[in-house]
C-alpha positions as YAML, in Angstrom:
chain: A
units: angstrom
residues:
- id: 1
  name: MET
  ca: [113.96, 72.30, 107.35]
- id: 2
  name: THR
  ca: [110.87, 74.15, 108.59]
- id: 3
  name: GLU
  ca: [108.63, 75.14, 105.70]
- id: 4
  name: ARG
  ca: [107.97, 78.85, 105.14]
- id: 5
  name: LEU
  ca: [106.02, 80.47, 102.31]
- id: 6
  name: MET
  ca: [107.08, 83.87, 100.95]
- id: 7
  name: LEU
  ca: [104.61, 85.81, 98.81]
- id: 8
  name: LEU
  ca: [105.89, 88.75, 96.77]
- id: 9
  name: ASP
  ca: [103.68, 91.71, 95.89]
- id: 10
  name: SER
  ca: [105.52, 91.88, 92.59]
- id: 11
  name: ALA
  ca: [104.37, 95.25, 91.25]
- id: 12
  name: SER
  ca: [105.03, 96.91, 94.59]
- id: 13
  name: LEU
  ca: [108.59, 95.61, 94.49]
- id: 14
  name: TYR
  ca: [109.43, 96.32, 90.86]
- id: 15
  name: PHE
  ca: [108.04, 99.85, 91.10]
- id: 16
  name: ARG
  ca: [110.26, 100.37, 94.13]
- id: 17
  name: ALA
  ca: [113.22, 98.92, 92.24]
- id: 18
  name: PHE
  ca: [112.55, 101.21, 89.28]
- id: 19
  name: TYR
  ca: [112.64, 104.32, 91.42]
- id: 20
  name: GLY
  ca: [115.40, 103.16, 93.75]
- id: 21
  name: VAL
  ca: [118.00, 101.53, 91.48]
- id: 22
  name: PRO
  ca: [120.16, 103.77, 89.25]
- id: 23
  name: ASP
  ca: [119.74, 103.62, 85.50]
- id: 24
  name: ARG
  ca: [123.17, 102.51, 84.26]
- id: 25
  name: ARG
  ca: [122.55, 102.88, 80.54]
- id: 26
  name: ARG
  ca: [125.33, 104.57, 78.64]
- id: 27
  name: THR
  ca: [123.07, 105.52, 75.72]
- id: 28
  name: PRO
  ca: [119.29, 105.95, 75.39]
- id: 29
  name: GLN
  ca: [119.31, 103.17, 72.78]
- id: 30
  name: GLU
  ca: [120.15, 100.55, 75.42]
- id: 31
  name: PRO
  ca: [117.15, 98.85, 77.05]
- id: 32
  name: PRO
  ca: [116.37, 100.00, 80.60]
- id: 33
  name: THR
  ca: [117.10, 97.31, 83.19]
- id: 34
  name: ASN
  ca: [117.12, 98.99, 86.61]
- id: 35
  name: ALA
  ca: [113.75, 97.56, 87.69]
- id: 36
  name: VAL
  ca: [114.71, 94.06, 86.55]
- id: 37
  name: ARG
  ca: [118.07, 94.13, 88.30]
- id: 38
  name: GLY
  ca: [116.57, 95.63, 91.43]
- id: 39
  name: PHE
  ca: [113.73, 93.11, 91.53]
- id: 40
  name: LEU
  ca: [116.08, 90.13, 91.17]
- id: 41
  name: ASP
  ca: [118.45, 91.52, 93.78]
- id: 42
  name: MET
  ca: [115.51, 91.97, 96.15]
- id: 43
  name: ILE
  ca: [114.63, 88.30, 95.72]
- id: 44
  name: ALA
  ca: [118.23, 87.31, 96.49]
- id: 45
  name: THR
  ca: [118.25, 89.45, 99.63]
- id: 46
  name: LEU
  ca: [114.86, 88.23, 100.85]
- id: 47
  name: VAL
  ca: [115.67, 84.55, 100.36]
- id: 48
  name: THR
  ca: [119.06, 84.90, 102.02]
- id: 49
  name: THR
  ca: [117.63, 86.79, 104.99]
- id: 50
  name: HIS
  ca: [114.37, 84.93, 105.61]
- id: 51
  name: ALA
  ca: [115.05, 81.44, 104.19]
- id: 52
  name: PRO
  ca: [111.67, 80.57, 102.67]
- id: 53
  name: THR
  ca: [111.18, 77.05, 101.36]
- id: 54
  name: HIS
  ca: [108.38, 78.22, 99.05]
- id: 55
  name: LEU
  ca: [108.31, 81.40, 96.98]
- id: 56
  name: VAL
  ca: [105.58, 82.87, 94.79]
- id: 57
  name: ALA
  ca: [105.70, 86.09, 92.77]
- id: 58
  name: CYS
  ca: [102.10, 87.30, 92.91]
- id: 59
  name: TRP
  ca: [100.90, 89.23, 89.88]
- id: 60
  name: ASP
  ca: [98.33, 91.87, 88.99]
- id: 61
  name: ASN
  ca: [96.38, 90.27, 86.17]
- id: 62
  name: ASP
  ca: [93.97, 93.15, 86.72]
- id: 63
  name: TRP
  ca: [95.28, 96.13, 88.68]
- id: 64
  name: ARG
  ca: [91.80, 97.74, 88.96]
- id: 65
  name: PRO
  ca: [89.21, 94.93, 89.07]
- id: 66
  name: ALA
  ca: [85.70, 95.63, 87.86]
- id: 67
  name: PHE
  ca: [84.08, 94.42, 91.08]
- id: 68
  name: ARG
  ca: [85.98, 97.03, 93.08]
- id: 69
  name: VAL
  ca: [85.24, 99.83, 90.62]
- id: 70
  name: ALA
  ca: [81.56, 98.85, 90.70]
- id: 71
  name: ALA
  ca: [81.59, 99.18, 94.48]
- id: 72
  name: ILE
  ca: [83.59, 102.44, 94.65]
- id: 73
  name: PRO
  ca: [83.88, 104.17, 91.24]
- id: 74
  name: THR
  ca: [86.75, 106.38, 92.44]
- id: 75
  name: TYR
  ca: [88.90, 103.32, 93.13]
- id: 76
  name: LYS
  ca: [92.40, 104.08, 91.78]
- id: 77
  name: THR
  ca: [91.08, 106.63, 89.28]
- id: 78
  name: HIS
  ca: [94.05, 108.90, 90.00]
- id: 79
  name: ARG
  ca: [96.40, 106.17, 88.72]
- id: 80
  name: LEU
  ca: [94.77, 105.93, 85.30]
- id: 81
  name: ALA
  ca: [96.85, 106.94, 82.31]
- id: 82
  name: SER
  ca: [95.66, 110.16, 80.73]
- id: 83
  name: GLY
  ca: [92.70, 109.53, 78.45]
- id: 84
  name: SER
  ca: [92.24, 105.89, 79.53]
- id: 85
  name: ASP
  ca: [89.70, 104.19, 81.76]
- id: 86
  name: ALA
  ca: [91.70, 100.96, 82.03]
- id: 87
  name: VAL
  ca: [95.47, 101.47, 81.63]
- id: 88
  name: GLU
  ca: [97.61, 102.29, 84.65]
- id: 89
  name: ASP
  ca: [99.91, 105.29, 84.39]
- id: 90
  name: THR
  ca: [103.32, 103.60, 84.33]
- id: 91
  name: PRO
  ca: [106.72, 105.25, 83.74]
- id: 92
  name: GLU
  ca: [107.77, 104.88, 80.12]
- id: 93
  name: ASP
  ca: [111.06, 103.18, 80.97]
- id: 94
  name: LEU
  ca: [109.38, 100.67, 83.29]
- id: 95
  name: VAL
  ca: [106.86, 99.36, 80.74]
- id: 96
  name: PRO
  ca: [109.35, 97.28, 78.67]
- id: 97
  name: GLN
  ca: [110.98, 95.88, 81.80]
- id: 98
  name: VAL
  ca: [107.88, 94.09, 83.08]
- id: 99
  name: PRO
  ca: [107.98, 91.36, 80.36]
- id: 100
  name: VAL
  ca: [111.69, 90.89, 81.10]
- id: 101
  name: ILE
  ca: [110.86, 90.37, 84.79]
- id: 102
  name: ARG
  ca: [108.27, 87.75, 83.77]
- id: 103
  name: ASP
  ca: [110.85, 85.98, 81.61]
- id: 104
  name: ALA
  ca: [113.47, 86.12, 84.36]
- id: 105
  name: LEU
  ca: [111.07, 84.49, 86.82]
- id: 106
  name: GLN
  ca: [110.30, 81.79, 84.23]
- id: 107
  name: ALA
  ca: [113.98, 81.14, 83.57]
- id: 108
  name: LEU
  ca: [114.72, 80.77, 87.27]
- id: 109
  name: GLY
  ca: [111.69, 78.56, 87.87]
- id: 110
  name: ILE
  ca: [110.05, 80.90, 90.39]
- id: 111
  name: ALA
  ca: [106.29, 80.46, 90.47]
- id: 112
  name: ARG
  ca: [104.45, 83.51, 89.12]
- id: 113
  name: VAL
  ca: [100.74, 83.51, 89.91]
- id: 114
  name: GLY
  ca: [97.95, 85.83, 88.86]
- id: 115
  name: ALA
  ca: [94.20, 85.45, 88.53]
- id: 116
  name: ASP
  ca: [92.10, 87.10, 85.83]
- id: 117
  name: GLY
  ca: [89.87, 89.80, 87.28]
- id: 118
  name: TYR
  ca: [91.92, 90.05, 90.48]
- id: 119
  name: GLU
  ca: [94.85, 91.99, 91.86]
- id: 120
  name: ALA
  ca: [98.05, 90.57, 93.30]
- id: 121
  name: ASP
  ca: [96.63, 91.44, 96.73]
- id: 122
  name: ASP
  ca: [93.84, 88.94, 96.10]
- id: 123
  name: VAL
  ca: [96.29, 86.27, 94.97]
- id: 124
  name: ILE
  ca: [98.25, 86.88, 98.17]
- id: 125
  name: GLY
  ca: [95.09, 86.71, 100.27]
- id: 126
  name: THR
  ca: [94.04, 83.47, 98.61]
- id: 127
  name: LEU
  ca: [97.43, 81.77, 98.91]
- id: 128
  name: THR
  ca: [97.66, 82.86, 102.55]
- id: 129
  name: HIS
  ca: [94.23, 81.38, 103.16]
- id: 130
  name: LEU
  ca: [95.18, 78.15, 101.38]
- id: 131
  name: ALA
  ca: [98.32, 77.87, 103.53]
- id: 132
  name: GLY
  ca: [95.80, 77.70, 106.37]
- id: 133
  name: GLY
  ca: [98.35, 77.71, 109.17]
- id: 134
  name: ARG
  ca: [100.15, 74.71, 107.62]
- id: 135
  name: MET
  ca: [103.27, 76.83, 107.21]
- id: 136
  name: PRO
  ca: [104.23, 80.37, 108.23]
- id: 137
  name: VAL
  ca: [103.72, 83.04, 105.58]
- id: 138
  name: ASP
  ca: [105.79, 86.15, 104.89]
- id: 139
  name: VAL
  ca: [104.04, 88.72, 102.68]
- id: 140
  name: VAL
  ca: [106.51, 91.15, 101.11]
- id: 141
  name: THR
  ca: [104.97, 94.47, 100.11]
- id: 142
  name: GLY
  ca: [105.13, 98.22, 100.36]
- id: 143
  name: ASP
  ca: [101.33, 98.39, 100.57]
- id: 144
  name: ARG
  ca: [99.64, 98.78, 103.96]
- id: 145
  name: ASP
  ca: [96.44, 97.21, 102.59]
- id: 146
  name: LEU
  ca: [97.97, 93.78, 103.19]
- id: 147
  name: PHE
  ca: [98.35, 94.41, 106.93]
- id: 148
  name: GLN
  ca: [94.85, 92.93, 107.12]
- id: 149
  name: LEU
  ca: [96.38, 89.46, 106.62]
- id: 150
  name: VAL
  ca: [98.56, 89.64, 109.74]
- id: 151
  name: ASP
  ca: [97.67, 86.75, 112.03]
- id: 152
  name: ASP
  ca: [100.07, 85.67, 114.75]
- id: 153
  name: ALA
  ca: [98.25, 82.40, 115.43]
- id: 154
  name: ALA
  ca: [98.50, 81.36, 111.78]
- id: 155
  name: GLY
  ca: [102.10, 82.60, 111.47]
- id: 156
  name: VAL
  ca: [101.25, 85.29, 108.90]
- id: 157
  name: ARG
  ca: [103.33, 88.47, 108.99]
- id: 158
  name: VAL
  ca: [104.09, 91.27, 106.55]
- id: 159
  name: LEU
  ca: [107.58, 92.37, 105.60]
- id: 160
  name: TYR
  ca: [106.80, 96.02, 104.89]
- id: 161
  name: THR
  ca: [109.30, 97.61, 102.54]
- id: 162
  name: ALA
  ca: [108.02, 101.19, 102.25]
- id: 163
  name: ARG
  ca: [110.48, 102.66, 104.73]
- id: 164
  name: GLY
  ca: [113.57, 100.44, 104.92]
- id: 165
  name: GLY
  ca: [113.32, 98.43, 101.72]
- id: 166
  name: VAL
  ca: [113.86, 94.69, 101.70]
- id: 167
  name: ARG
  ca: [117.11, 94.93, 103.65]
- id: 168
  name: ASP
  ca: [115.49, 96.61, 106.64]
- id: 169
  name: ALA
  ca: [111.80, 95.84, 106.25]
- id: 170
  name: ASP
  ca: [109.38, 96.47, 109.10]
- id: 171
  name: VAL
  ca: [108.21, 93.08, 110.39]
- id: 172
  name: VAL
  ca: [104.49, 93.61, 110.88]
- id: 173
  name: THR
  ca: [102.91, 91.40, 113.50]
- id: 174
  name: GLN
  ca: [99.91, 91.99, 115.75]
- id: 175
  name: ASP
  ca: [102.17, 93.71, 118.28]
- id: 176
  name: PHE
  ca: [103.29, 96.09, 115.52]
- id: 177
  name: LEU
  ca: [99.67, 96.83, 114.58]
- id: 178
  name: GLN
  ca: [98.77, 97.52, 118.21]
- id: 179
  name: ALA
  ca: [101.75, 99.80, 118.77]
- id: 180
  name: LYS
  ca: [101.47, 101.68, 115.47]
- id: 181
  name: TYR
  ca: [97.73, 101.81, 114.81]
- id: 182
  name: ALA
  ca: [96.05, 100.81, 118.09]
- id: 183
  name: VAL
  ca: [94.30, 97.85, 116.44]
- id: 184
  name: ALA
  ca: [94.72, 94.31, 117.73]
- id: 185
  name: THR
  ca: [94.43, 92.19, 114.58]
- id: 186
  name: GLY
  ca: [94.78, 92.27, 110.83]
- id: 187
  name: ALA
  ca: [90.99, 92.13, 110.47]
- id: 188
  name: ALA
  ca: [90.67, 95.13, 112.78]
- id: 189
  name: TYR
  ca: [93.20, 96.99, 110.63]
- id: 190
  name: ALA
  ca: [90.99, 96.44, 107.55]
- id: 191
  name: ASP
  ca: [87.94, 97.78, 109.40]
- id: 192
  name: MET
  ca: [89.91, 100.78, 110.66]
- id: 193
  name: ALA
  ca: [91.18, 101.45, 107.12]
- id: 194
  name: THR
  ca: [87.63, 101.33, 105.78]
- id: 195
  name: LEU
  ca: [86.53, 104.06, 108.19]
- id: 196
  name: ARG
  ca: [89.71, 106.10, 107.70]
- id: 197
  name: GLY
  ca: [89.81, 105.80, 103.92]
- id: 198
  name: ASP
  ca: [92.91, 105.76, 101.75]
- id: 199
  name: SER
  ca: [93.63, 108.54, 99.28]
- id: 200
  name: SER
  ca: [96.26, 106.41, 97.54]
- id: 201
  name: ASP
  ca: [93.48, 104.02, 96.47]
- id: 202
  name: GLY
  ca: [90.76, 106.62, 95.95]
- id: 203
  name: LEU
  ca: [88.80, 105.55, 99.03]
- id: 204
  name: PRO
  ca: [87.15, 108.59, 100.65]
- id: 205
  name: GLY
  ca: [86.54, 107.08, 104.08]
- id: 206
  name: VAL
  ca: [84.08, 108.64, 106.50]
- id: 207
  name: GLN
  ca: [84.41, 112.42, 106.47]
- id: 208
  name: GLY
  ca: [85.92, 113.72, 109.71]
- id: 209
  name: ILE
  ca: [87.03, 110.31, 110.97]
- id: 210
  name: GLY
  ca: [90.79, 109.89, 110.91]
- id: 211
  name: GLU
  ca: [93.01, 107.02, 111.88]
- id: 212
  name: LYS
  ca: [92.90, 107.50, 115.65]
- id: 213
  name: THR
  ca: [89.14, 107.92, 115.83]
- id: 214
  name: ALA
  ca: [88.63, 104.95, 113.52]
- id: 215
  name: ALA
  ca: [90.86, 102.77, 115.72]
- id: 216
  name: THR
  ca: [89.01, 103.90, 118.84]
- id: 217
  name: LEU
  ca: [85.67, 102.97, 117.31]
- id: 218
  name: ILE
  ca: [86.90, 99.53, 116.25]
- id: 219
  name: ALA
  ca: [88.40, 98.91, 119.69]
- id: 220
  name: ARG
  ca: [85.16, 99.96, 121.39]
- id: 221
  name: TYR
  ca: [82.76, 97.98, 119.22]
- id: 222
  name: GLY
  ca: [84.93, 95.06, 118.09]
- id: 223
  name: ASP
  ca: [84.64, 95.49, 114.34]
- id: 224
  name: LEU
  ca: [83.00, 97.58, 111.64]
- id: 225
  name: ALA
  ca: [79.78, 95.59, 111.89]
- id: 226
  name: GLY
  ca: [79.72, 96.36, 115.63]
- id: 227
  name: VAL
  ca: [80.13, 100.10, 114.94]
- id: 228
  name: ARG
  ca: [77.25, 100.05, 112.50]
- id: 229
  name: ARG
  ca: [75.09, 97.99, 114.84]
- id: 230
  name: ALA
  ca: [75.71, 100.45, 117.66]
- id: 231
  name: LEU
  ca: [74.81, 103.30, 115.32]
- id: 232
  name: ALA
  ca: [71.55, 101.63, 114.30]
- id: 233
  name: GLU
  ca: [70.65, 100.86, 117.91]
- id: 234
  name: GLY
  ca: [71.21, 104.43, 119.03]
- id: 235
  name: ASP
  ca: [74.22, 103.86, 121.27]
- id: 236
  name: PRO
  ca: [74.53, 107.10, 123.30]
- id: 237
  name: GLN
  ca: [78.32, 107.07, 122.91]
- id: 238
  name: LEU
  ca: [77.81, 107.78, 119.21]
- id: 239
  name: LYS
  ca: [76.44, 111.30, 119.17]
- id: 240
  name: GLY
  ca: [76.70, 114.72, 117.60]
- id: 241
  name: ALA
  ca: [78.86, 115.23, 114.54]
- id: 242
  name: GLN
  ca: [80.33, 111.73, 114.76]
- id: 243
  name: ARG
  ca: [76.88, 110.13, 114.53]
- id: 244
  name: THR
  ca: [75.88, 112.46, 111.70]
- id: 245
  name: ARG
  ca: [79.01, 111.63, 109.72]
- id: 246
  name: LEU
  ca: [78.64, 107.89, 110.16]
- id: 247
  name: GLU
  ca: [75.00, 108.03, 109.13]
- id: 248
  name: ALA
  ca: [75.85, 110.12, 106.08]
- id: 249
  name: ALA
  ca: [78.46, 107.53, 105.07]
- id: 250
  name: SER
  ca: [76.04, 104.60, 105.16]
- id: 251
  name: ASP
  ca: [76.19, 103.90, 101.41]
- id: 252
  name: TYR
  ca: [79.99, 104.12, 101.44]
- id: 253
  name: LEU
  ca: [80.20, 101.73, 104.39]
- id: 254
  name: ASP
  ca: [77.94, 99.27, 102.56]
- id: 255
  name: ALA
  ca: [80.28, 99.21, 99.57]
- id: 256
  name: ALA
  ca: [83.78, 99.80, 100.95]
- id: 257
  name: PRO
  ca: [84.48, 96.40, 102.54]
- id: 258
  name: THR
  ca: [84.27, 94.82, 99.06]
- id: 259
  name: VAL
  ca: [87.09, 97.12, 98.00]
- id: 260
  name: VAL
  ca: [89.23, 97.03, 101.13]
- id: 261
  name: GLN
  ca: [89.13, 93.33, 101.95]
- id: 262
  name: VAL
  ca: [91.34, 91.10, 99.83]
- id: 263
  name: ALA
  ca: [89.79, 88.02, 98.27]
- id: 264
  name: ARG
  ca: [90.42, 84.62, 99.79]
- id: 265
  name: ASP
  ca: [88.99, 82.68, 96.86]
- id: 266
  name: ALA
  ca: [90.68, 83.99, 93.71]
- id: 267
  name: PRO
  ca: [91.04, 81.25, 91.05]
- id: 268
  name: VAL
  ca: [94.78, 80.66, 91.42]
- id: 269
  name: GLY
  ca: [94.82, 76.98, 90.47]
- id: 270
  name: ASP
  ca: [97.32, 74.54, 91.92]
- id: 271
  name: VAL
  ca: [100.43, 76.35, 93.11]
- id: 272
  name: ASP
  ca: [103.55, 74.47, 94.16]
- id: 273
  name: GLY
  ca: [105.93, 77.31, 94.90]
- id: 274
  name: VAL
  ca: [108.77, 75.14, 96.15]
- id: 275
  name: LEU
  ca: [112.02, 77.06, 95.92]
- id: 276
  name: PRO
  ca: [113.81, 76.00, 92.70]
- id: 277
  name: GLY
  ca: [116.70, 73.60, 93.11]
- id: 278
  name: ALA
  ca: [117.93, 74.15, 89.56]
- id: 279
  name: VAL
  ca: [117.55, 76.73, 86.82]
- id: 280
  name: ALA
  ca: [114.34, 75.97, 84.93]
- id: 281
  name: ASP
  ca: [115.38, 77.33, 81.54]
- id: 282
  name: PRO
  ca: [119.17, 77.82, 81.14]
- id: 283
  name: VAL
  ca: [118.83, 78.89, 77.50]
- id: 284
  name: LEU
  ca: [116.35, 81.64, 78.35]
- id: 285
  name: MET
  ca: [118.49, 82.74, 81.28]
- id: 286
  name: SER
  ca: [121.60, 82.96, 79.10]
- id: 287
  name: ARG
  ca: [119.75, 85.05, 76.52]
- id: 288
  name: LEU
  ca: [118.38, 87.42, 79.15]
- id: 289
  name: ALA
  ca: [121.79, 87.72, 80.80]
- id: 290
  name: ALA
  ca: [123.40, 88.59, 77.48]
- id: 291
  name: ASP
  ca: [120.70, 90.90, 76.17]
- id: 292
  name: PHE
  ca: [120.10, 92.84, 79.39]
- id: 293
  name: GLY
  ca: [123.31, 92.49, 81.40]
- id: 294
  name: LEU
  ca: [121.66, 90.42, 84.11]
- id: 295
  name: ALA
  ca: [124.40, 87.85, 84.79]
- id: 296
  name: GLY
  ca: [125.32, 89.35, 88.17]
- id: 297
  name: SER
  ca: [121.71, 89.50, 89.37]
- id: 298
  name: PHE
  ca: [120.99, 85.95, 88.20]
- id: 299
  name: ASN
  ca: [124.12, 84.72, 89.99]
- id: 300
  name: ARG
  ca: [123.04, 86.38, 93.23]
- id: 301
  name: VAL
  ca: [119.60, 84.76, 93.05]
- id: 302
  name: MET
  ca: [121.09, 81.33, 92.28]
- id: 303
  name: ALA
  ca: [123.53, 81.71, 95.20]
- id: 304
  name: ALA
  ca: [120.63, 82.55, 97.50]
- id: 305
  name: PHE
  ca: [118.77, 79.45, 96.25]
- id: 306
  name: GLY
  ca: [121.86, 77.26, 96.66]
- id: 307
  name: ILE
  ca: [122.03, 76.59, 92.92]
- id: 308
  name: ASP
  ca: [125.46, 76.06, 91.41]
- id: 309
  name: GLY
  ca: [126.22, 78.57, 88.65]
...
């Protein structure tokens, strides 16, 4: 069987599950489980559809790393809980479900990997780098930031869930990037995104330069460094308001790549990730199934893995 690595942007998926899966509780005293059920059902669907041989649930050990905040202080500030400079604003009924998701992954034997001081994006970037073209990689996320990892030659694509969910995810390859954003590679997408900015992450971008202009500049000069070199050398094609805006954004453009580009060297340790061939902790699974009504979701995941119930 051809090896294939699937990397899950876990928070992206369980947030989507929380908002997309109905809350079936009959009384407020029952624990909420919609995010847990939805997350497990997503795994079952993804494994059935795409047949990975290796699966890793990548985790945000730090959702707002200090090195990114130091570079761009506005990074994700709008997601902070009221009155906090560290805690993410998370729906009240989702908070208690995250530990249950962790336990469910442990019971099933699915590798869960985080790195202190780094986001799940960085774990994904590092594991993709470590795969090094040895096996194809599917990155599952609803976050466009990870489009920067797309690399046809290395077999890296993104299954983008923001529009069609996991059942009808956009398969993001270099052809997709060219057609949708007029950039030729994942690296070019990152450079374009740096110029454009991203309000969802608190990145201002270069004032007056939107997506199309940013893509045109990257196509013309090859990459962000090429744009800045042309600016410094007085390229006559960069003139008027566009030149003024790029010059005014010099400090931002010095700092932003640190924020936009995912790490390739996060300390993830040794990661196996081979798809489980048996339940890792049947006792824990039985307890979770009983306490949270997860038997159906566990059975669907085990069926997708080819594990006898």
